[in-house]
Amino acid sequence: MLTHPSPDSLDALADVLEALRATRSRLEKRRLLVDYLRALPDESLPLGVTYLGGRPFPRGAGRTLSVGGAPLHAALRAARPGLTDHAVIPARRRHADARDAAAELWA
């Protein structure tokens, strides 16, 4: 019997990262990000955004996961339709870290 991973599991993250890698379509990437973020429990959103934002490693490590700011910005807004640019853009400017910005926006 196949089971689906919990939305906040590493398996779910790996699945979405693999799907992102497999498509060249920006619309499909956005859809994948939106679906993933919407499925996350509120308390897991900051960590999910951290991993998707490419900064789960210490800054000095030189490694990234390579999902840029624009797709994350669009996905955050699509996952929470009530968010506007007037909320998202200042939060992103206040926080150098996408995780912190997402946590503020979800609070």
PDB file of N, CA and C in Angstrom:
ATOM      1  N   MET A   1       0.837  -1.182   0.000  1.00  0.00           N
ATOM      2  CA  MET A   1       0.000   0.000   0.000  1.00  0.00           C
ATOM      3  C   MET A   1       0.882   1.246   0.000  1.00  0.00           C
ATOM      4  N   LEU A   2       0.675   2.152  -0.960  1.00  0.00           N
ATOM      5  CA  LEU A   2       1.432   3.393  -1.022  1.00  0.00           C
ATOM      6  C   LEU A   2       0.834   4.405  -0.063  1.00  0.00           C
ATOM      7  N   THR A   3       1.698   5.102   0.629  1.00  0.00           N
ATOM      8  CA  THR A   3       1.231   6.175   1.486  1.00  0.00           C
ATOM      9  C   THR A   3       1.848   7.474   1.014  1.00  0.00           C
ATOM     10  N   HIS A   4       1.120   8.545   1.175  1.00  0.00           N
ATOM     11  CA  HIS A   4       1.636   9.854   0.810  1.00  0.00           C
ATOM     12  C   HIS A   4       2.367  10.424   2.010  1.00  0.00           C
ATOM     13  N   PRO A   5       3.514  11.059   1.770  1.00  0.00           N
ATOM     14  CA  PRO A   5       4.244  11.628   2.901  1.00  0.00           C
ATOM     15  C   PRO A   5       3.468  12.775   3.531  1.00  0.00           C
ATOM     16  N   SER A   6       3.695  12.970   4.810  1.00  0.00           N
ATOM     17  CA  SER A   6       3.123  14.115   5.507  1.00  0.00           C
ATOM     18  C   SER A   6       3.616  15.387   4.806  1.00  0.00           C
ATOM     19  N   PRO A   7       2.781  16.430   4.674  1.00  0.00           N
ATOM     20  CA  PRO A   7       3.195  17.630   3.949  1.00  0.00           C
ATOM     21  C   PRO A   7       4.476  18.265   4.490  1.00  0.00           C
ATOM     22  N   ASP A   8       4.731  18.120   5.789  1.00  0.00           N
ATOM     23  CA  ASP A   8       5.926  18.742   6.358  1.00  0.00           C
ATOM     24  C   ASP A   8       7.085  17.762   6.528  1.00  0.00           C
ATOM     25  N   SER A   9       7.026  16.638   5.831  1.00  0.00           N
ATOM     26  CA  SER A   9       8.115  15.666   5.908  1.00  0.00           C
ATOM     27  C   SER A   9       9.206  15.989   4.891  1.00  0.00           C
ATOM     28  N   LEU A  10      10.374  15.450   5.123  1.00  0.00           N
ATOM     29  CA  LEU A  10      11.452  15.607   4.151  1.00  0.00           C
ATOM     30  C   LEU A  10      11.119  14.906   2.843  1.00  0.00           C
ATOM     31  N   ASP A  11      10.336  13.835   2.909  1.00  0.00           N
ATOM     32  CA  ASP A  11       9.906  13.158   1.688  1.00  0.00           C
ATOM     33  C   ASP A  11       9.070  14.090   0.813  1.00  0.00           C
ATOM     34  N   ALA A  12       8.162  14.845   1.427  1.00  0.00           N
ATOM     35  CA  ALA A  12       7.332  15.781   0.666  1.00  0.00           C
ATOM     36  C   ALA A  12       8.196  16.884   0.068  1.00  0.00           C
ATOM     37  N   LEU A  13       9.150  17.375   0.839  1.00  0.00           N
ATOM     38  CA  LEU A  13      10.067  18.387   0.323  1.00  0.00           C
ATOM     39  C   LEU A  13      10.869  17.829  -0.850  1.00  0.00           C
ATOM     40  N   ALA A  14      11.387  16.613  -0.696  1.00  0.00           N
ATOM     41  CA  ALA A  14      12.152  15.988  -1.778  1.00  0.00           C
ATOM     42  C   ALA A  14      11.289  15.816  -3.026  1.00  0.00           C
ATOM     43  N   ASP A  15      10.042  15.437  -2.836  1.00  0.00           N
ATOM     44  CA  ASP A  15       9.137  15.274  -3.981  1.00  0.00           C
ATOM     45  C   ASP A  15       8.935  16.591  -4.729  1.00  0.00           C
ATOM     46  N   VAL A  16       8.712  17.673  -3.987  1.00  0.00           N
ATOM     47  CA  VAL A  16       8.479  18.955  -4.652  1.00  0.00           C
ATOM     48  C   VAL A  16       9.767  19.462  -5.296  1.00  0.00           C
ATOM     49  N   LEU A  17      10.904  19.267  -4.657  1.00  0.00           N
ATOM     50  CA  LEU A  17      12.171  19.688  -5.261  1.00  0.00           C
ATOM     51  C   LEU A  17      12.452  18.913  -6.548  1.00  0.00           C
ATOM     52  N   GLU A  18      12.159  17.636  -6.535  1.00  0.00           N
ATOM     53  CA  GLU A  18      12.348  16.827  -7.742  1.00  0.00           C
ATOM     54  C   GLU A  18      11.407  17.294  -8.852  1.00  0.00           C
ATOM     55  N   ALA A  19      10.171  17.586  -8.503  1.00  0.00           N
ATOM     56  CA  ALA A  19       9.207  18.064  -9.502  1.00  0.00           C
ATOM     57  C   ALA A  19       9.633  19.429 -10.051  1.00  0.00           C
ATOM     58  N   LEU A  20      10.165  20.299  -9.189  1.00  0.00           N
ATOM     59  CA  LEU A  20      10.658  21.598  -9.647  1.00  0.00           C
ATOM     60  C   LEU A  20      11.826  21.426 -10.615  1.00  0.00           C
ATOM     61  N   ARG A  21      12.703  20.505 -10.306  1.00  0.00           N
ATOM     62  CA  ARG A  21      13.852  20.246 -11.161  1.00  0.00           C
ATOM     63  C   ARG A  21      13.426  19.692 -12.518  1.00  0.00           C
ATOM     64  N   ALA A  22      12.352  18.934 -12.511  1.00  0.00           N
ATOM     65  CA  ALA A  22      11.932  18.222 -13.721  1.00  0.00           C
ATOM     66  C   ALA A  22      11.179  19.097 -14.724  1.00  0.00           C
ATOM     67  N   THR A  23      10.741  20.277 -14.324  1.00  0.00           N
ATOM     68  CA  THR A  23       9.972  21.113 -15.251  1.00  0.00           C
ATOM     69  C   THR A  23      10.705  22.410 -15.554  1.00  0.00           C
ATOM     70  N   ARG A  24      10.518  22.894 -16.764  1.00  0.00           N
ATOM     71  CA  ARG A  24      11.080  24.186 -17.167  1.00  0.00           C
ATOM     72  C   ARG A  24      10.007  25.277 -17.123  1.00  0.00           C
ATOM     73  N   SER A  25       8.755  24.873 -16.974  1.00  0.00           N
ATOM     74  CA  SER A  25       7.636  25.807 -17.001  1.00  0.00           C
ATOM     75  C   SER A  25       7.565  26.627 -15.714  1.00  0.00           C
ATOM     76  N   ARG A  26       7.598  27.953 -15.842  1.00  0.00           N
ATOM     77  CA  ARG A  26       7.479  28.819 -14.669  1.00  0.00           C
ATOM     78  C   ARG A  26       6.102  28.668 -14.011  1.00  0.00           C
ATOM     79  N   LEU A  27       5.063  28.525 -14.833  1.00  0.00           N
ATOM     80  CA  LEU A  27       3.726  28.351 -14.264  1.00  0.00           C
ATOM     81  C   LEU A  27       3.621  27.051 -13.481  1.00  0.00           C
ATOM     82  N   GLU A  28       4.217  25.997 -13.989  1.00  0.00           N
ATOM     83  CA  GLU A  28       4.192  24.721 -13.283  1.00  0.00           C
ATOM     84  C   GLU A  28       5.006  24.810 -11.995  1.00  0.00           C
ATOM     85  N   LYS A  29       6.148  25.483 -12.037  1.00  0.00           N
ATOM     86  CA  LYS A  29       6.952  25.657 -10.821  1.00  0.00           C
ATOM     87  C   LYS A  29       6.149  26.421  -9.775  1.00  0.00           C
ATOM     88  N   ARG A  30       5.471  27.477 -10.207  1.00  0.00           N
ATOM     89  CA  ARG A  30       4.654  28.249  -9.270  1.00  0.00           C
ATOM     90  C   ARG A  30       3.546  27.377  -8.673  1.00  0.00           C
ATOM     91  N   ARG A  31       2.882  26.594  -9.531  1.00  0.00           N
ATOM     92  CA  ARG A  31       1.819  25.716  -9.042  1.00  0.00           C
ATOM     93  C   ARG A  31       2.364  24.732  -8.017  1.00  0.00           C
ATOM     94  N   LEU A  32       3.519  24.151  -8.288  1.00  0.00           N
ATOM     95  CA  LEU A  32       4.130  23.200  -7.359  1.00  0.00           C
ATOM     96  C   LEU A  32       4.454  23.863  -6.019  1.00  0.00           C
ATOM     97  N   LEU A  33       5.011  25.068  -6.082  1.00  0.00           N
ATOM     98  CA  LEU A  33       5.337  25.790  -4.849  1.00  0.00           C
ATOM     99  C   LEU A  33       4.080  26.133  -4.058  1.00  0.00           C
ATOM    100  N   VAL A  34       3.068  26.614  -4.761  1.00  0.00           N
ATOM    101  CA  VAL A  34       1.810  26.970  -4.091  1.00  0.00           C
ATOM    102  C   VAL A  34       1.201  25.744  -3.409  1.00  0.00           C
ATOM    103  N   ASP A  35       1.124  24.647  -4.132  1.00  0.00           N
ATOM    104  CA  ASP A  35       0.542  23.432  -3.552  1.00  0.00           C
ATOM    105  C   ASP A  35       1.316  22.981  -2.321  1.00  0.00           C
ATOM    106  N   TYR A  36       2.645  23.035  -2.412  1.00  0.00           N
ATOM    107  CA  TYR A  36       3.475  22.616  -1.279  1.00  0.00           C
ATOM    108  C   TYR A  36       3.256  23.538  -0.074  1.00  0.00           C
ATOM    109  N   LEU A  37       3.300  24.853  -0.299  1.00  0.00           N
ATOM    110  CA  LEU A  37       3.144  25.797   0.809  1.00  0.00           C
ATOM    111  C   LEU A  37       1.752  25.735   1.424  1.00  0.00           C
ATOM    112  N   ARG A  38       0.740  25.584   0.600  1.00  0.00           N
ATOM    113  CA  ARG A  38      -0.626  25.491   1.136  1.00  0.00           C
ATOM    114  C   ARG A  38      -0.810  24.252   2.007  1.00  0.00           C
ATOM    115  N   ALA A  39      -0.109  23.183   1.672  1.00  0.00           N
ATOM    116  CA  ALA A  39      -0.260  21.927   2.409  1.00  0.00           C
ATOM    117  C   ALA A  39       0.464  21.945   3.749  1.00  0.00           C
ATOM    118  N   LEU A  40       1.428  22.850   3.918  1.00  0.00           N
ATOM    119  CA  LEU A  40       2.199  22.875   5.159  1.00  0.00           C
ATOM    120  C   LEU A  40       1.368  23.384   6.328  1.00  0.00           C
ATOM    121  N   PRO A  41       1.513  22.756   7.484  1.00  0.00           N
ATOM    122  CA  PRO A  41       0.901  23.342   8.684  1.00  0.00           C
ATOM    123  C   PRO A  41       1.574  24.692   8.960  1.00  0.00           C
ATOM    124  N   ASP A  42       0.843  25.617   9.551  1.00  0.00           N
ATOM    125  CA  ASP A  42       1.379  26.960   9.799  1.00  0.00           C
ATOM    126  C   ASP A  42       2.731  26.937  10.494  1.00  0.00           C
ATOM    127  N   GLU A  43       2.894  26.060  11.468  1.00  0.00           N
ATOM    128  CA  GLU A  43       4.143  26.039  12.229  1.00  0.00           C
ATOM    129  C   GLU A  43       5.330  25.520  11.406  1.00  0.00           C
ATOM    130  N   SER A  44       5.060  24.861  10.294  1.00  0.00           N
ATOM    131  CA  SER A  44       6.130  24.336   9.441  1.00  0.00           C
ATOM    132  C   SER A  44       6.473  25.244   8.270  1.00  0.00           C
ATOM    133  N   LEU A  45       5.656  26.263   8.035  1.00  0.00           N
ATOM    134  CA  LEU A  45       5.873  27.138   6.888  1.00  0.00           C
ATOM    135  C   LEU A  45       7.250  27.807   6.892  1.00  0.00           C
ATOM    136  N   PRO A  46       7.687  28.420   7.994  1.00  0.00           N
ATOM    137  CA  PRO A  46       9.007  29.071   7.945  1.00  0.00           C
ATOM    138  C   PRO A  46      10.136  28.117   7.545  1.00  0.00           C
ATOM    139  N   LEU A  47      10.116  26.911   8.063  1.00  0.00           N
ATOM    140  CA  LEU A  47      11.159  25.956   7.715  1.00  0.00           C
ATOM    141  C   LEU A  47      11.045  25.531   6.250  1.00  0.00           C
ATOM    142  N   GLY A  48       9.819  25.315   5.770  1.00  0.00           N
ATOM    143  CA  GLY A  48       9.622  24.963   4.365  1.00  0.00           C
ATOM    144  C   GLY A  48      10.134  26.046   3.435  1.00  0.00           C
ATOM    145  N   VAL A  49       9.860  27.303   3.771  1.00  0.00           N
ATOM    146  CA  VAL A  49      10.334  28.423   2.960  1.00  0.00           C
ATOM    147  C   VAL A  49      11.862  28.514   3.026  1.00  0.00           C
ATOM    148  N   THR A  50      12.419  28.238   4.190  1.00  0.00           N
ATOM    149  CA  THR A  50      13.879  28.254   4.324  1.00  0.00           C
ATOM    150  C   THR A  50      14.515  27.266   3.367  1.00  0.00           C
ATOM    151  N   TYR A  51      14.005  26.052   3.341  1.00  0.00           N
ATOM    152  CA  TYR A  51      14.567  25.053   2.440  1.00  0.00           C
ATOM    153  C   TYR A  51      14.343  25.424   0.980  1.00  0.00           C
ATOM    154  N   LEU A  52      13.151  25.883   0.642  1.00  0.00           N
ATOM    155  CA  LEU A  52      12.883  26.260  -0.741  1.00  0.00           C
ATOM    156  C   LEU A  52      13.680  27.488  -1.166  1.00  0.00           C
ATOM    157  N   GLY A  53      13.929  28.381  -0.206  1.00  0.00           N
ATOM    158  CA  GLY A  53      14.663  29.604  -0.502  1.00  0.00           C
ATOM    159  C   GLY A  53      16.146  29.396  -0.731  1.00  0.00           C
ATOM    160  N   GLY A  54      16.603  28.203  -0.490  1.00  0.00           N
ATOM    161  CA  GLY A  54      17.989  27.903  -0.781  1.00  0.00           C
ATOM    162  C   GLY A  54      18.974  28.296   0.291  1.00  0.00           C
ATOM    163  N   ARG A  55      18.507  28.584   1.505  1.00  0.00           N
ATOM    164  CA  ARG A  55      19.414  28.965   2.577  1.00  0.00           C
ATOM    165  C   ARG A  55      19.277  28.067   3.812  1.00  0.00           C
ATOM    166  N   PRO A  56      19.153  26.757   3.650  1.00  0.00           N
ATOM    167  CA  PRO A  56      19.073  25.914   4.838  1.00  0.00           C
ATOM    168  C   PRO A  56      20.446  25.661   5.454  1.00  0.00           C
ATOM    169  N   PHE A  57      21.491  26.027   4.708  1.00  0.00           N
ATOM    170  CA  PHE A  57      22.847  25.795   5.168  1.00  0.00           C
ATOM    171  C   PHE A  57      23.408  27.083   5.758  1.00  0.00           C
ATOM    172  N   PRO A  58      24.405  27.003   6.615  1.00  0.00           N
ATOM    173  CA  PRO A  58      25.036  28.226   7.115  1.00  0.00           C
ATOM    174  C   PRO A  58      25.558  29.064   5.949  1.00  0.00           C
ATOM    175  N   ARG A  59      25.518  30.381   6.076  1.00  0.00           N
ATOM    176  CA  ARG A  59      25.906  31.273   4.977  1.00  0.00           C
ATOM    177  C   ARG A  59      27.315  30.982   4.472  1.00  0.00           C
ATOM    178  N   GLY A  60      28.220  30.607   5.325  1.00  0.00           N
ATOM    179  CA  GLY A  60      29.589  30.339   4.918  1.00  0.00           C
ATOM    180  C   GLY A  60      29.786  29.016   4.208  1.00  0.00           C
ATOM    181  N   ALA A  61      28.753  28.178   4.157  1.00  0.00           N
ATOM    182  CA  ALA A  61      28.900  26.840   3.570  1.00  0.00           C
ATOM    183  C   ALA A  61      29.009  26.884   2.044  1.00  0.00           C
ATOM    184  N   GLY A  62      28.505  27.944   1.422  1.00  0.00           N
ATOM    185  CA  GLY A  62      28.596  28.063  -0.032  1.00  0.00           C
ATOM    186  C   GLY A  62      27.652  27.156  -0.798  1.00  0.00           C
ATOM    187  N   ARG A  63      26.669  26.576  -0.126  1.00  0.00           N
ATOM    188  CA  ARG A  63      25.715  25.694  -0.797  1.00  0.00           C
ATOM    189  C   ARG A  63      24.340  26.357  -0.790  1.00  0.00           C
ATOM    190  N   THR A  64      23.556  26.126  -1.852  1.00  0.00           N
ATOM    191  CA  THR A  64      22.188  26.641  -1.932  1.00  0.00           C
ATOM    192  C   THR A  64      21.297  25.595  -2.586  1.00  0.00           C
ATOM    193  N   LEU A  65      19.989  25.808  -2.470  1.00  0.00           N
ATOM    194  CA  LEU A  65      19.017  24.948  -3.147  1.00  0.00           C
ATOM    195  C   LEU A  65      18.458  25.611  -4.399  1.00  0.00           C
ATOM    196  N   SER A  66      18.723  26.882  -4.588  1.00  0.00           N
ATOM    197  CA  SER A  66      18.470  27.609  -5.830  1.00  0.00           C
ATOM    198  C   SER A  66      17.019  27.788  -6.253  1.00  0.00           C
ATOM    199  N   VAL A  67      16.143  28.142  -5.352  1.00  0.00           N
ATOM    200  CA  VAL A  67      14.817  28.638  -5.733  1.00  0.00           C
ATOM    201  C   VAL A  67      14.849  30.122  -5.415  1.00  0.00           C
ATOM    202  N   GLY A  68      14.701  30.951  -6.436  1.00  0.00           N
ATOM    203  CA  GLY A  68      14.866  32.387  -6.278  1.00  0.00           C
ATOM    204  C   GLY A  68      13.730  33.078  -5.541  1.00  0.00           C
ATOM    205  N   GLY A  69      13.945  34.361  -5.272  1.00  0.00           N
ATOM    206  CA  GLY A  69      12.979  35.146  -4.521  1.00  0.00           C
ATOM    207  C   GLY A  69      11.657  35.358  -5.229  1.00  0.00           C
ATOM    208  N   ALA A  70      11.684  35.569  -6.540  1.00  0.00           N
ATOM    209  CA  ALA A  70      10.442  35.836  -7.274  1.00  0.00           C
ATOM    210  C   ALA A  70       9.471  34.659  -7.206  1.00  0.00           C
ATOM    211  N   PRO A  71       9.908  33.417  -7.441  1.00  0.00           N
ATOM    212  CA  PRO A  71       8.958  32.306  -7.319  1.00  0.00           C
ATOM    213  C   PRO A  71       8.428  32.140  -5.893  1.00  0.00           C
ATOM    214  N   LEU A  72       9.277  32.373  -4.898  1.00  0.00           N
ATOM    215  CA  LEU A  72       8.808  32.269  -3.514  1.00  0.00           C
ATOM    216  C   LEU A  72       7.806  33.367  -3.188  1.00  0.00           C
ATOM    217  N   HIS A  73       8.084  34.576  -3.659  1.00  0.00           N
ATOM    218  CA  HIS A  73       7.160  35.692  -3.449  1.00  0.00           C
ATOM    219  C   HIS A  73       5.797  35.361  -4.045  1.00  0.00           C
ATOM    220  N   ALA A  74       5.791  34.897  -5.272  1.00  0.00           N
ATOM    221  CA  ALA A  74       4.532  34.543  -5.945  1.00  0.00           C
ATOM    222  C   ALA A  74       3.845  33.386  -5.238  1.00  0.00           C
ATOM    223  N   ALA A  75       4.609  32.420  -4.797  1.00  0.00           N
ATOM    224  CA  ALA A  75       4.014  31.266  -4.125  1.00  0.00           C
ATOM    225  C   ALA A  75       3.427  31.646  -2.772  1.00  0.00           C
ATOM    226  N   LEU A  76       4.106  32.501  -2.024  1.00  0.00           N
ATOM    227  CA  LEU A  76       3.559  32.961  -0.739  1.00  0.00           C
ATOM    228  C   LEU A  76       2.228  33.663  -0.951  1.00  0.00           C
ATOM    229  N   ARG A  77       2.175  34.538  -1.952  1.00  0.00           N
ATOM    230  CA  ARG A  77       0.927  35.261  -2.224  1.00  0.00           C
ATOM    231  C   ARG A  77      -0.168  34.327  -2.694  1.00  0.00           C
ATOM    232  N   ALA A  78       0.185  33.347  -3.498  1.00  0.00           N
ATOM    233  CA  ALA A  78      -0.825  32.418  -3.996  1.00  0.00           C
ATOM    234  C   ALA A  78      -1.290  31.463  -2.901  1.00  0.00           C
ATOM    235  N   ALA A  79      -0.390  31.092  -2.000  1.00  0.00           N
ATOM    236  CA  ALA A  79      -0.763  30.178  -0.918  1.00  0.00           C
ATOM    237  C   ALA A  79      -1.665  30.862   0.103  1.00  0.00           C
ATOM    238  N   ARG A  80      -1.495  32.147   0.263  1.00  0.00           N
ATOM    239  CA  ARG A  80      -2.335  32.949   1.153  1.00  0.00           C
ATOM    240  C   ARG A  80      -2.899  34.106   0.343  1.00  0.00           C
ATOM    241  N   PRO A  81      -4.035  33.903  -0.326  1.00  0.00           N
ATOM    242  CA  PRO A  81      -4.575  34.915  -1.237  1.00  0.00           C
ATOM    243  C   PRO A  81      -4.787  36.290  -0.609  1.00  0.00           C
ATOM    244  N   GLY A  82      -4.928  36.370   0.697  1.00  0.00           N
ATOM    245  CA  GLY A  82      -5.120  37.662   1.342  1.00  0.00           C
ATOM    246  C   GLY A  82      -3.861  38.516   1.393  1.00  0.00           C
ATOM    247  N   LEU A  83      -2.703  37.914   1.141  1.00  0.00           N
ATOM    248  CA  LEU A  83      -1.450  38.673   1.147  1.00  0.00           C
ATOM    249  C   LEU A  83      -1.360  39.539  -0.101  1.00  0.00           C
ATOM    250  N   THR A  84      -0.864  40.735   0.082  1.00  0.00           N
ATOM    251  CA  THR A  84      -0.676  41.644  -1.044  1.00  0.00           C
ATOM    252  C   THR A  84       0.797  42.012  -1.146  1.00  0.00           C
ATOM    253  N   ASP A  85       1.166  42.620  -2.265  1.00  0.00           N
ATOM    254  CA  ASP A  85       2.537  43.114  -2.402  1.00  0.00           C
ATOM    255  C   ASP A  85       2.867  44.098  -1.284  1.00  0.00           C
ATOM    256  N   HIS A  86       1.866  44.852  -0.841  1.00  0.00           N
ATOM    257  CA  HIS A  86       2.080  45.833   0.227  1.00  0.00           C
ATOM    258  C   HIS A  86       2.463  45.162   1.545  1.00  0.00           C
ATOM    259  N   ALA A  87       2.139  43.901   1.708  1.00  0.00           N
ATOM    260  CA  ALA A  87       2.549  43.156   2.902  1.00  0.00           C
ATOM    261  C   ALA A  87       3.828  42.362   2.654  1.00  0.00           C
ATOM    262  N   VAL A  88       3.904  41.712   1.507  1.00  0.00           N
ATOM    263  CA  VAL A  88       5.025  40.802   1.227  1.00  0.00           C
ATOM    264  C   VAL A  88       6.333  41.557   1.011  1.00  0.00           C
ATOM    265  N   ILE A  89       6.307  42.599   0.203  1.00  0.00           N
ATOM    266  CA  ILE A  89       7.551  43.297  -0.142  1.00  0.00           C
ATOM    267  C   ILE A  89       8.228  43.902   1.099  1.00  0.00           C
ATOM    268  N   PRO A  90       7.508  44.623   1.965  1.00  0.00           N
ATOM    269  CA  PRO A  90       8.181  45.143   3.164  1.00  0.00           C
ATOM    270  C   PRO A  90       8.700  44.035   4.086  1.00  0.00           C
ATOM    271  N   ALA A  91       7.962  42.951   4.188  1.00  0.00           N
ATOM    272  CA  ALA A  91       8.429  41.843   5.030  1.00  0.00           C
ATOM    273  C   ALA A  91       9.723  41.264   4.468  1.00  0.00           C
ATOM    274  N   ARG A  92       9.796  41.115   3.158  1.00  0.00           N
ATOM    275  CA  ARG A  92      11.029  40.601   2.533  1.00  0.00           C
ATOM    276  C   ARG A  92      12.182  41.582   2.744  1.00  0.00           C
ATOM    277  N   ARG A  93      11.892  42.887   2.730  1.00  0.00           N
ATOM    278  CA  ARG A  93      12.953  43.891   2.944  1.00  0.00           C
ATOM    279  C   ARG A  93      13.413  43.927   4.398  1.00  0.00           C
ATOM    280  N   ARG A  94      12.492  43.700   5.337  1.00  0.00           N
ATOM    281  CA  ARG A  94      12.849  43.714   6.756  1.00  0.00           C
ATOM    282  C   ARG A  94      13.703  42.517   7.141  1.00  0.00           C
ATOM    283  N   HIS A  95      13.527  41.433   6.424  1.00  0.00           N
ATOM    284  CA  HIS A  95      14.212  40.193   6.762  1.00  0.00           C
ATOM    285  C   HIS A  95      15.089  39.743   5.604  1.00  0.00           C
ATOM    286  N   ALA A  96      16.339  39.567   5.863  1.00  0.00           N
ATOM    287  CA  ALA A  96      17.236  39.056   4.818  1.00  0.00           C
ATOM    288  C   ALA A  96      16.947  37.589   4.541  1.00  0.00           C
ATOM    289  N   ASP A  97      16.214  36.969   5.430  1.00  0.00           N
ATOM    290  CA  ASP A  97      15.950  35.537   5.358  1.00  0.00           C
ATOM    291  C   ASP A  97      14.486  35.297   4.986  1.00  0.00           C
ATOM    292  N   ALA A  98      14.241  34.499   3.957  1.00  0.00           N
ATOM    293  CA  ALA A  98      12.871  34.210   3.512  1.00  0.00           C
ATOM    294  C   ALA A  98      12.077  33.522   4.605  1.00  0.00           C
ATOM    295  N   ARG A  99      12.731  32.711   5.439  1.00  0.00           N
ATOM    296  CA  ARG A  99      12.034  32.032   6.532  1.00  0.00           C
ATOM    297  C   ARG A  99      11.429  33.049   7.497  1.00  0.00           C
ATOM    298  N   ASP A 100      12.222  34.056   7.874  1.00  0.00           N
ATOM    299  CA  ASP A 100      11.736  35.063   8.818  1.00  0.00           C
ATOM    300  C   ASP A 100      10.594  35.883   8.205  1.00  0.00           C
ATOM    301  N   ALA A 101      10.725  36.213   6.933  1.00  0.00           N
ATOM    302  CA  ALA A 101       9.659  36.957   6.265  1.00  0.00           C
ATOM    303  C   ALA A 101       8.368  36.133   6.238  1.00  0.00           C
ATOM    304  N   ALA A 102       8.476  34.847   5.899  1.00  0.00           N
ATOM    305  CA  ALA A 102       7.291  33.992   5.863  1.00  0.00           C
ATOM    306  C   ALA A 102       6.672  33.860   7.239  1.00  0.00           C
ATOM    307  N   ALA A 103       7.508  33.727   8.265  1.00  0.00           N
ATOM    308  CA  ALA A 103       6.983  33.606   9.627  1.00  0.00           C
ATOM    309  C   ALA A 103       6.207  34.859  10.011  1.00  0.00           C
ATOM    310  N   GLU A 104       6.743  36.039   9.654  1.00  0.00           N
ATOM    311  CA  GLU A 104       6.034  37.283   9.943  1.00  0.00           C
ATOM    312  C   GLU A 104       4.706  37.346   9.201  1.00  0.00           C
ATOM    313  N   LEU A 105       4.712  36.968   7.938  1.00  0.00           N
ATOM    314  CA  LEU A 105       3.501  37.040   7.132  1.00  0.00           C
ATOM    315  C   LEU A 105       2.439  36.053   7.591  1.00  0.00           C
ATOM    316  N   TRP A 106       2.851  34.919   8.126  1.00  0.00           N
ATOM    317  CA  TRP A 106       1.903  33.897   8.565  1.00  0.00           C
ATOM    318  C   TRP A 106       1.409  34.143   9.982  1.00  0.00           C
ATOM    319  N   ALA A 107       2.062  35.059  10.701  1.00  0.00           N
ATOM    320  CA  ALA A 107       1.683  35.319  12.105  1.00  0.00           C
ATOM    321  C   ALA A 107       0.338  36.005  12.215  1.00  0.00           C
TER     322      ALA A 107
END
